[in-house]
């Protein structure tokens, strides 16, 4: 299969690309990035693009599986409007082009608690994206809703503290639905999903992610 990846420079995306390049199931891997990663591999094609104008490179969005891992934090984005652009607009535009180009499978990294009706901005945004992408009617649409992610060498102090707290509560039997997983573990499940799951729409909460 040929894999397409957006969000390839993020914590999960980096792990995903490395595993895709090692996988016998994928003969080609195309990543779409704002600036070159400098990465080189016989299976890898890197497209440096302007995400604000997906139509300008739409013809490049061809393959079998689109892995949508793009996302940022409110702090890094600088405002809710900028975060919406990165977390919603770009994945939505990219997925629409992929569907038009007959990409069969869409695998979306969403978030625990995603709901279009949520009062929490981040959860609402992710929920609205999930619903919008469902309306595109991909033959196979898989949503991952992991809990907290353990990112290697993270410099986010709040993230480190929250994960330590959740691990403590997990140890005494609480908040099991928020069990942290590593980005490497999530990437392994993302790669497995298109072959392991049926056509149609599938949403994987943490329990099903662990079982996949």
PDB file of C-alpha atoms in Angstrom:
ATOM      1  CA  UNK A   1       0.000   0.000   0.000  1.00  0.00           C
ATOM      2  CA  UNK A   2       0.952   3.638  -0.338  1.00  0.00           C
ATOM      3  CA  UNK A   3       0.638   5.716   2.845  1.00  0.00           C
ATOM      4  CA  UNK A   4       0.084   9.466   3.048  1.00  0.00           C
ATOM      5  CA  UNK A   5       0.936  11.277   6.282  1.00  0.00           C
ATOM      6  CA  UNK A   6       0.173  14.758   7.562  1.00  0.00           C
ATOM      7  CA  UNK A   7       1.586  15.697  10.942  1.00  0.00           C
ATOM      8  CA  UNK A   8       4.743  13.739  10.121  1.00  0.00           C
ATOM      9  CA  UNK A   9       6.971  16.006  12.229  1.00  0.00           C
ATOM     10  CA  UNK A  10       4.932  15.683  15.420  1.00  0.00           C
ATOM     11  CA  UNK A  11       5.645  13.199  18.203  1.00  0.00           C
ATOM     12  CA  UNK A  12       3.217  10.558  16.923  1.00  0.00           C
ATOM     13  CA  UNK A  13       3.864  11.340  13.257  1.00  0.00           C
ATOM     14  CA  UNK A  14       7.615  10.793  13.550  1.00  0.00           C
ATOM     15  CA  UNK A  15       7.092   7.377  15.127  1.00  0.00           C
ATOM     16  CA  UNK A  16       4.477   6.534  12.515  1.00  0.00           C
ATOM     17  CA  UNK A  17       6.711   7.416   9.552  1.00  0.00           C
ATOM     18  CA  UNK A  18       9.602   5.353  10.928  1.00  0.00           C
ATOM     19  CA  UNK A  19       7.353   2.316  11.356  1.00  0.00           C
ATOM     20  CA  UNK A  20       5.767   2.759   7.924  1.00  0.00           C
ATOM     21  CA  UNK A  21       9.210   2.752   6.327  1.00  0.00           C
ATOM     22  CA  UNK A  22       9.998  -0.519   8.117  1.00  0.00           C
ATOM     23  CA  UNK A  23       6.639  -2.161   7.349  1.00  0.00           C
ATOM     24  CA  UNK A  24       6.344  -4.728   4.557  1.00  0.00           C
ATOM     25  CA  UNK A  25       2.700  -3.693   4.139  1.00  0.00           C
ATOM     26  CA  UNK A  26       3.673  -0.270   2.776  1.00  0.00           C
ATOM     27  CA  UNK A  27       5.745   0.093  -0.384  1.00  0.00           C
ATOM     28  CA  UNK A  28       5.546   3.902  -0.530  1.00  0.00           C
ATOM     29  CA  UNK A  29       5.288   6.620   2.114  1.00  0.00           C
ATOM     30  CA  UNK A  30       4.508  10.226   1.164  1.00  0.00           C
ATOM     31  CA  UNK A  31       4.739  12.895   3.841  1.00  0.00           C
ATOM     32  CA  UNK A  32       3.513  16.476   3.524  1.00  0.00           C
ATOM     33  CA  UNK A  33       5.446  19.032   5.564  1.00  0.00           C
ATOM     34  CA  UNK A  34       5.981  22.792   5.864  1.00  0.00           C
ATOM     35  CA  UNK A  35       9.762  22.429   5.787  1.00  0.00           C
ATOM     36  CA  UNK A  36      12.104  19.608   4.873  1.00  0.00           C
ATOM     37  CA  UNK A  37      12.791  16.984   7.523  1.00  0.00           C
ATOM     38  CA  UNK A  38      16.090  15.997   5.926  1.00  0.00           C
ATOM     39  CA  UNK A  39      14.996  12.380   6.172  1.00  0.00           C
ATOM     40  CA  UNK A  40      16.008  10.006   3.377  1.00  0.00           C
ATOM     41  CA  UNK A  41      14.730   6.503   2.549  1.00  0.00           C
ATOM     42  CA  UNK A  42      14.068   4.570  -0.639  1.00  0.00           C
ATOM     43  CA  UNK A  43      10.345   4.326   0.203  1.00  0.00           C
ATOM     44  CA  UNK A  44       9.965   7.950   1.299  1.00  0.00           C
ATOM     45  CA  UNK A  45       8.744  10.899  -0.756  1.00  0.00           C
ATOM     46  CA  UNK A  46       8.719  14.260   1.007  1.00  0.00           C
ATOM     47  CA  UNK A  47       6.501  17.076  -0.255  1.00  0.00           C
ATOM     48  CA  UNK A  48       7.213  20.540   1.144  1.00  0.00           C
ATOM     49  CA  UNK A  49       3.901  22.348   0.721  1.00  0.00           C
ATOM     50  CA  UNK A  50       1.836  25.394   1.657  1.00  0.00           C
ATOM     51  CA  UNK A  51      -0.967  23.927   3.775  1.00  0.00           C
ATOM     52  CA  UNK A  52      -3.000  27.119   3.429  1.00  0.00           C
ATOM     53  CA  UNK A  53      -3.628  26.210  -0.220  1.00  0.00           C
ATOM     54  CA  UNK A  54      -4.228  22.471  -0.494  1.00  0.00           C
ATOM     55  CA  UNK A  55      -5.579  22.888  -4.029  1.00  0.00           C
ATOM     56  CA  UNK A  56      -2.115  23.961  -5.200  1.00  0.00           C
ATOM     57  CA  UNK A  57      -0.768  20.440  -4.595  1.00  0.00           C
ATOM     58  CA  UNK A  58      -3.972  18.378  -4.673  1.00  0.00           C
ATOM     59  CA  UNK A  59      -2.681  16.128  -7.460  1.00  0.00           C
ATOM     60  CA  UNK A  60       0.026  14.807  -5.106  1.00  0.00           C
ATOM     61  CA  UNK A  61      -2.513  13.485  -2.593  1.00  0.00           C
ATOM     62  CA  UNK A  62      -2.881  10.002  -4.039  1.00  0.00           C
ATOM     63  CA  UNK A  63      -2.463   6.653  -2.324  1.00  0.00           C
ATOM     64  CA  UNK A  64      -4.262   3.999  -0.313  1.00  0.00           C
ATOM     65  CA  UNK A  65      -4.270   5.213   3.317  1.00  0.00           C
ATOM     66  CA  UNK A  66      -4.194   8.732   4.715  1.00  0.00           C
ATOM     67  CA  UNK A  67      -2.906   9.024   8.273  1.00  0.00           C
ATOM     68  CA  UNK A  68      -4.010  12.370   9.728  1.00  0.00           C
ATOM     69  CA  UNK A  69      -1.850  13.157  12.771  1.00  0.00           C
ATOM     70  CA  UNK A  70      -1.717  16.927  12.524  1.00  0.00           C
ATOM     71  CA  UNK A  71      -2.350  18.904  15.695  1.00  0.00           C
ATOM     72  CA  UNK A  72      -0.953  21.466  18.082  1.00  0.00           C
ATOM     73  CA  UNK A  73      -1.553  22.986  21.496  1.00  0.00           C
ATOM     74  CA  UNK A  74      -3.243  26.293  22.196  1.00  0.00           C
ATOM     75  CA  UNK A  75       0.001  27.565  23.722  1.00  0.00           C
ATOM     76  CA  UNK A  76       2.061  26.676  20.648  1.00  0.00           C
ATOM     77  CA  UNK A  77      -0.588  27.982  18.223  1.00  0.00           C
ATOM     78  CA  UNK A  78      -0.963  31.289  20.048  1.00  0.00           C
ATOM     79  CA  UNK A  79      -4.745  31.604  19.713  1.00  0.00           C
ATOM     80  CA  UNK A  80      -7.875  29.503  19.294  1.00  0.00           C
ATOM     81  CA  UNK A  81      -8.238  30.771  15.740  1.00  0.00           C
ATOM     82  CA  UNK A  82      -4.731  29.606  14.792  1.00  0.00           C
ATOM     83  CA  UNK A  83      -5.222  26.284  16.554  1.00  0.00           C
ATOM     84  CA  UNK A  84      -8.489  25.759  14.654  1.00  0.00           C
ATOM     85  CA  UNK A  85      -6.645  26.360  11.387  1.00  0.00           C
ATOM     86  CA  UNK A  86      -4.060  23.690  12.187  1.00  0.00           C
ATOM     87  CA  UNK A  87      -6.242  21.126  13.941  1.00  0.00           C
ATOM     88  CA  UNK A  88      -9.413  21.472  11.861  1.00  0.00           C
ATOM     89  CA  UNK A  89      -9.081  23.392   8.590  1.00  0.00           C
ATOM     90  CA  UNK A  90      -5.924  21.750   7.254  1.00  0.00           C
ATOM     91  CA  UNK A  91      -6.938  18.137   8.036  1.00  0.00           C
ATOM     92  CA  UNK A  92     -10.420  18.817   6.629  1.00  0.00           C
ATOM     93  CA  UNK A  93      -9.108  20.298   3.367  1.00  0.00           C
ATOM     94  CA  UNK A  94      -6.488  17.589   2.990  1.00  0.00           C
ATOM     95  CA  UNK A  95      -8.993  14.789   3.595  1.00  0.00           C
ATOM     96  CA  UNK A  96     -11.408  16.279   1.054  1.00  0.00           C
ATOM     97  CA  UNK A  97      -8.667  16.238  -1.580  1.00  0.00           C
ATOM     98  CA  UNK A  98      -7.762  12.658  -0.657  1.00  0.00           C
ATOM     99  CA  UNK A  99     -11.363  11.542  -1.019  1.00  0.00           C
ATOM    100  CA  UNK A 100     -11.639  13.279  -4.393  1.00  0.00           C
ATOM    101  CA  UNK A 101      -8.499  11.398  -5.459  1.00  0.00           C
ATOM    102  CA  UNK A 102     -10.060   8.092  -4.366  1.00  0.00           C
ATOM    103  CA  UNK A 103      -7.877   7.368  -1.323  1.00  0.00           C
ATOM    104  CA  UNK A 104      -9.645   4.410   0.290  1.00  0.00           C
ATOM    105  CA  UNK A 105      -8.824   4.698   3.994  1.00  0.00           C
ATOM    106  CA  UNK A 106      -8.622   7.613   6.414  1.00  0.00           C
ATOM    107  CA  UNK A 107      -7.042   7.093   9.837  1.00  0.00           C
ATOM    108  CA  UNK A 108      -7.530  10.064  12.158  1.00  0.00           C
ATOM    109  CA  UNK A 109      -5.713  10.718  15.417  1.00  0.00           C
ATOM    110  CA  UNK A 110      -8.368  12.482  17.478  1.00  0.00           C
ATOM    111  CA  UNK A 111      -8.571  12.779  21.259  1.00  0.00           C
ATOM    112  CA  UNK A 112     -10.220  11.309  24.332  1.00  0.00           C
ATOM    113  CA  UNK A 113     -13.463  13.144  25.027  1.00  0.00           C
ATOM    114  CA  UNK A 114     -13.867  14.454  21.468  1.00  0.00           C
ATOM    115  CA  UNK A 115     -17.443  15.669  20.994  1.00  0.00           C
ATOM    116  CA  UNK A 116     -18.963  18.349  18.811  1.00  0.00           C
ATOM    117  CA  UNK A 117     -21.240  19.190  21.758  1.00  0.00           C
ATOM    118  CA  UNK A 118     -18.451  19.581  24.311  1.00  0.00           C
ATOM    119  CA  UNK A 119     -18.089  22.818  26.254  1.00  0.00           C
ATOM    120  CA  UNK A 120     -14.311  22.353  26.151  1.00  0.00           C
ATOM    121  CA  UNK A 121     -12.867  24.078  23.070  1.00  0.00           C
ATOM    122  CA  UNK A 122     -10.294  21.397  22.227  1.00  0.00           C
ATOM    123  CA  UNK A 123     -12.755  18.512  22.623  1.00  0.00           C
ATOM    124  CA  UNK A 124     -15.409  20.376  20.624  1.00  0.00           C
ATOM    125  CA  UNK A 125     -12.943  21.100  17.817  1.00  0.00           C
ATOM    126  CA  UNK A 126     -11.856  17.471  17.595  1.00  0.00           C
ATOM    127  CA  UNK A 127     -15.466  16.293  17.690  1.00  0.00           C
ATOM    128  CA  UNK A 128     -16.491  18.633  14.886  1.00  0.00           C
ATOM    129  CA  UNK A 129     -13.555  17.435  12.787  1.00  0.00           C
ATOM    130  CA  UNK A 130     -14.569  13.813  13.331  1.00  0.00           C
ATOM    131  CA  UNK A 131     -18.118  14.565  12.191  1.00  0.00           C
ATOM    132  CA  UNK A 132     -16.996  16.612   9.189  1.00  0.00           C
ATOM    133  CA  UNK A 133     -14.658  13.884   7.960  1.00  0.00           C
ATOM    134  CA  UNK A 134     -17.391  11.278   8.366  1.00  0.00           C
ATOM    135  CA  UNK A 135     -19.509  13.250   5.902  1.00  0.00           C
ATOM    136  CA  UNK A 136     -16.808  12.712   3.257  1.00  0.00           C
ATOM    137  CA  UNK A 137     -17.802   9.019   3.210  1.00  0.00           C
ATOM    138  CA  UNK A 138     -14.429   7.331   2.924  1.00  0.00           C
ATOM    139  CA  UNK A 139     -14.844   3.581   2.290  1.00  0.00           C
ATOM    140  CA  UNK A 140     -12.896   3.062   5.526  1.00  0.00           C
ATOM    141  CA  UNK A 141     -12.768   5.719   8.249  1.00  0.00           C
ATOM    142  CA  UNK A 142     -10.976   4.949  11.521  1.00  0.00           C
ATOM    143  CA  UNK A 143     -10.893   7.343  14.476  1.00  0.00           C
ATOM    144  CA  UNK A 144      -8.380   6.908  17.305  1.00  0.00           C
ATOM    145  CA  UNK A 145      -9.234   8.575  20.615  1.00  0.00           C
ATOM    146  CA  UNK A 146      -6.230   7.953  22.862  1.00  0.00           C
ATOM    147  CA  UNK A 147      -5.859   9.395  26.317  1.00  0.00           C
ATOM    148  CA  UNK A 148      -2.692  11.224  27.412  1.00  0.00           C
ATOM    149  CA  UNK A 149       0.321  10.505  25.224  1.00  0.00           C
ATOM    150  CA  UNK A 150       3.827   9.960  26.535  1.00  0.00           C
ATOM    151  CA  UNK A 151       6.134  11.826  24.167  1.00  0.00           C
ATOM    152  CA  UNK A 152       9.842  11.041  24.222  1.00  0.00           C
ATOM    153  CA  UNK A 153      11.941  13.940  25.540  1.00  0.00           C
ATOM    154  CA  UNK A 154       8.906  16.209  25.942  1.00  0.00           C
ATOM    155  CA  UNK A 155       9.626  19.719  27.217  1.00  0.00           C
ATOM    156  CA  UNK A 156       6.020  20.348  28.244  1.00  0.00           C
ATOM    157  CA  UNK A 157       6.166  20.647  32.032  1.00  0.00           C
ATOM    158  CA  UNK A 158       2.389  20.460  32.489  1.00  0.00           C
ATOM    159  CA  UNK A 159       2.249  17.305  30.376  1.00  0.00           C
ATOM    160  CA  UNK A 160       4.898  15.613  32.503  1.00  0.00           C
ATOM    161  CA  UNK A 161       3.056  16.444  35.718  1.00  0.00           C
ATOM    162  CA  UNK A 162      -0.379  15.366  34.456  1.00  0.00           C
ATOM    163  CA  UNK A 163       0.950  12.030  33.221  1.00  0.00           C
ATOM    164  CA  UNK A 164       2.627  11.358  36.557  1.00  0.00           C
ATOM    165  CA  UNK A 165      -0.632  12.126  38.352  1.00  0.00           C
ATOM    166  CA  UNK A 166      -2.680   9.885  36.062  1.00  0.00           C
ATOM    167  CA  UNK A 167      -0.188   7.037  36.461  1.00  0.00           C
ATOM    168  CA  UNK A 168      -0.525   7.392  40.244  1.00  0.00           C
ATOM    169  CA  UNK A 169      -4.311   7.208  40.069  1.00  0.00           C
ATOM    170  CA  UNK A 170      -4.090   4.273  37.627  1.00  0.00           C
ATOM    171  CA  UNK A 171      -1.954   2.426  40.166  1.00  0.00           C
ATOM    172  CA  UNK A 172      -4.746   2.633  42.728  1.00  0.00           C
ATOM    173  CA  UNK A 173      -7.419   1.652  40.227  1.00  0.00           C
ATOM    174  CA  UNK A 174      -8.716   5.061  39.183  1.00  0.00           C
ATOM    175  CA  UNK A 175      -9.077   6.771  35.783  1.00  0.00           C
ATOM    176  CA  UNK A 176      -8.232   3.612  33.815  1.00  0.00           C
ATOM    177  CA  UNK A 177      -9.901   5.176  30.757  1.00  0.00           C
ATOM    178  CA  UNK A 178      -7.152   7.828  30.827  1.00  0.00           C
ATOM    179  CA  UNK A 179      -4.205   5.432  30.940  1.00  0.00           C
ATOM    180  CA  UNK A 180      -1.230   7.114  29.221  1.00  0.00           C
ATOM    181  CA  UNK A 181       0.301   5.360  26.222  1.00  0.00           C
ATOM    182  CA  UNK A 182       3.493   6.141  24.334  1.00  0.00           C
ATOM    183  CA  UNK A 183       3.433   7.718  20.899  1.00  0.00           C
ATOM    184  CA  UNK A 184       5.399   4.693  19.635  1.00  0.00           C
ATOM    185  CA  UNK A 185       2.678   2.338  20.872  1.00  0.00           C
ATOM    186  CA  UNK A 186      -0.021   4.463  19.260  1.00  0.00           C
ATOM    187  CA  UNK A 187       1.900   4.501  15.968  1.00  0.00           C
ATOM    188  CA  UNK A 188       2.028   0.680  15.979  1.00  0.00           C
ATOM    189  CA  UNK A 189      -1.756   0.551  16.325  1.00  0.00           C
ATOM    190  CA  UNK A 190      -2.292   3.188  13.626  1.00  0.00           C
ATOM    191  CA  UNK A 191      -0.357   1.116  11.089  1.00  0.00           C
ATOM    192  CA  UNK A 192      -2.199  -2.061  12.008  1.00  0.00           C
ATOM    193  CA  UNK A 193      -5.699  -0.581  11.835  1.00  0.00           C
ATOM    194  CA  UNK A 194      -6.371  -0.403   8.048  1.00  0.00           C
ATOM    195  CA  UNK A 195      -5.724  -4.137   7.573  1.00  0.00           C
ATOM    196  CA  UNK A 196      -7.159  -5.310  10.888  1.00  0.00           C
ATOM    197  CA  UNK A 197     -10.455  -3.405  10.794  1.00  0.00           C
ATOM    198  CA  UNK A 198     -13.397  -3.681   8.377  1.00  0.00           C
ATOM    199  CA  UNK A 199     -14.713  -1.133   5.909  1.00  0.00           C
ATOM    200  CA  UNK A 200     -17.054   1.552   7.194  1.00  0.00           C
ATOM    201  CA  UNK A 201     -16.617   3.768  10.244  1.00  0.00           C
ATOM    202  CA  UNK A 202     -14.798   2.616  13.383  1.00  0.00           C
ATOM    203  CA  UNK A 203     -14.066   4.650  16.513  1.00  0.00           C
ATOM    204  CA  UNK A 204     -11.433   3.295  18.879  1.00  0.00           C
ATOM    205  CA  UNK A 205     -11.459   4.471  22.467  1.00  0.00           C
ATOM    206  CA  UNK A 206      -8.543   3.533  24.713  1.00  0.00           C
ATOM    207  CA  UNK A 207      -9.775   0.014  25.573  1.00  0.00           C
ATOM    208  CA  UNK A 208     -10.109  -0.949  21.911  1.00  0.00           C
ATOM    209  CA  UNK A 209      -6.780   0.672  21.054  1.00  0.00           C
ATOM    210  CA  UNK A 210      -5.083  -1.500  23.660  1.00  0.00           C
ATOM    211  CA  UNK A 211      -6.827  -4.603  22.307  1.00  0.00           C
ATOM    212  CA  UNK A 212      -6.102  -3.935  18.606  1.00  0.00           C
TER     213      UNK A 212
END
